[in-house]
CSV table of C-alpha atoms in Angstrom, one decimal:
chain,number,residue,atom,x,y,z
P,1,PRO,CA,-5.2,10.8,-5.5
P,2,SER,CA,-3.2,9.3,-8.3
P,3,ASN,CA,-3.0,5.6,-9.1
P,4,GLU,CA,0.6,5.6,-7.9
P,5,ALA,CA,-0.4,6.8,-4.5
P,6,LEU,CA,-3.2,4.2,-4.4
P,7,ASN,CA,-0.8,1.4,-5.4
P,8,ARG,CA,1.7,2.4,-2.8
P,9,GLY,CA,-0.9,2.2,0.0
P,10,TYR,CA,-0.9,5.9,0.9
P,11,ILE,CA,-4.6,6.3,0.7
P,12,CYS,CA,-6.9,5.3,3.6
P,13,PRO,CA,-9.4,2.7,2.5
P,14,ILE,CA,-12.1,4.3,4.7
P,15,SER,CA,-11.8,7.9,3.7
P,16,ASP,CA,-10.0,7.8,0.3
P,17,ILE,CA,-7.6,10.5,1.5
P,18,PHE,CA,-3.8,10.6,2.1
P,19,MET,CA,-3.0,9.2,5.5
P,20,ARG,CA,-1.3,11.6,7.8
P,21,ARG,CA,-1.2,9.3,10.9
P,22,PRO,CA,-1.3,5.8,9.4
P,23,VAL,CA,-1.9,2.9,11.9
P,24,LYS,CA,-1.7,-0.8,11.3
P,25,THR,CA,-4.1,-3.4,12.5
P,26,PRO,CA,-3.2,-6.9,13.8
P,27,CYS,CA,-4.5,-8.2,10.4
P,28,PHE,CA,-1.9,-5.9,8.7
P,29,HIS,CA,-4.3,-3.4,7.1
P,30,VAL,CA,-3.4,0.3,7.4
P,31,PHE,CA,-5.8,3.2,7.9
P,32,GLU,CA,-5.8,6.9,8.8
P,33,GLU,CA,-5.8,6.8,12.6
P,34,CYS,CA,-8.9,9.0,13.1
P,35,CYS,CA,-10.9,7.1,10.5
P,36,ILE,CA,-10.3,3.6,12.0
P,37,ARG,CA,-10.8,4.9,15.6
P,38,TYR,CA,-14.2,6.4,14.5
P,39,TRP,CA,-15.0,3.1,12.7
P,40,LEU,CA,-14.2,1.1,15.9
P,41,GLU,CA,-16.7,3.3,17.8
P,42,SER,CA,-19.5,1.3,16.2
P,43,HIS,CA,-17.7,-1.9,15.0
P,44,SER,CA,-15.4,-4.4,16.5
P,45,THR,CA,-13.9,-5.6,13.2
P,46,CYS,CA,-11.5,-4.5,10.5
P,47,PRO,CA,-13.4,-2.8,7.6
P,48,VAL,CA,-11.4,-4.7,5.0
P,49,ASP,CA,-11.5,-8.4,6.2
P,50,ARG,CA,-13.8,-8.3,9.2
P,51,SER,CA,-11.1,-9.6,11.6
P,52,LYS,CA,-11.8,-8.8,15.3
P,53,ILE,CA,-9.8,-5.8,16.4
P,54,THR,CA,-9.7,-3.2,19.1
P,55,LYS,CA,-8.3,0.3,19.4
P,56,ALA,CA,-5.7,-0.9,21.8
P,57,GLU,CA,-4.2,-3.1,19.0
P,58,LEU,CA,-3.6,-0.3,16.6
P,59,VAL,CA,0.1,0.4,15.9
P,60,PHE,CA,1.4,3.8,14.6
P,61,ASN,CA,3.3,3.2,11.3
P,62,VAL,CA,6.2,5.7,11.5
P,63,GLU,CA,7.9,4.4,8.4
P,64,LEU,CA,4.8,4.7,6.2
P,65,GLN,CA,4.1,8.2,7.6
P,66,LYS,CA,7.6,9.3,6.4
P,67,GLU,CA,7.1,7.7,3.0
P,68,ILE,CA,3.8,9.5,2.5
P,69,THR,CA,5.3,12.8,3.7
P,70,ASP,CA,8.3,12.4,1.3
P,71,TYR,CA,5.9,11.5,-1.6
P,72,LEU,CA,3.7,14.6,-1.0
P,73,ILE,CA,6.8,16.8,-0.9
P,74,GLN,CA,7.9,15.4,-4.3
P,75,HIS,CA,4.3,15.5,-5.7
P,76,PRO,CA,2.8,18.8,-4.5
P,77,GLU,CA,0.0,18.5,-7.1
P,78,GLU,CA,-1.5,15.7,-5.0
């Protein structure tokens, strides 16, 4: 991924890939849904700041998903 994609927050901090289904935690960090759900199988905290979180608290980020999709359409080399 490019620096622009990283700076825009399109890359999952767990997997380092473009997020297809971004979800937000109560502590406002965003992850690819499958990655954070897998993480939460063995942890009860956010991987970024260690705040306590649960799967039930994850919120799908529709706006970010649209931004990422639009970005990838405009930058097919990514």
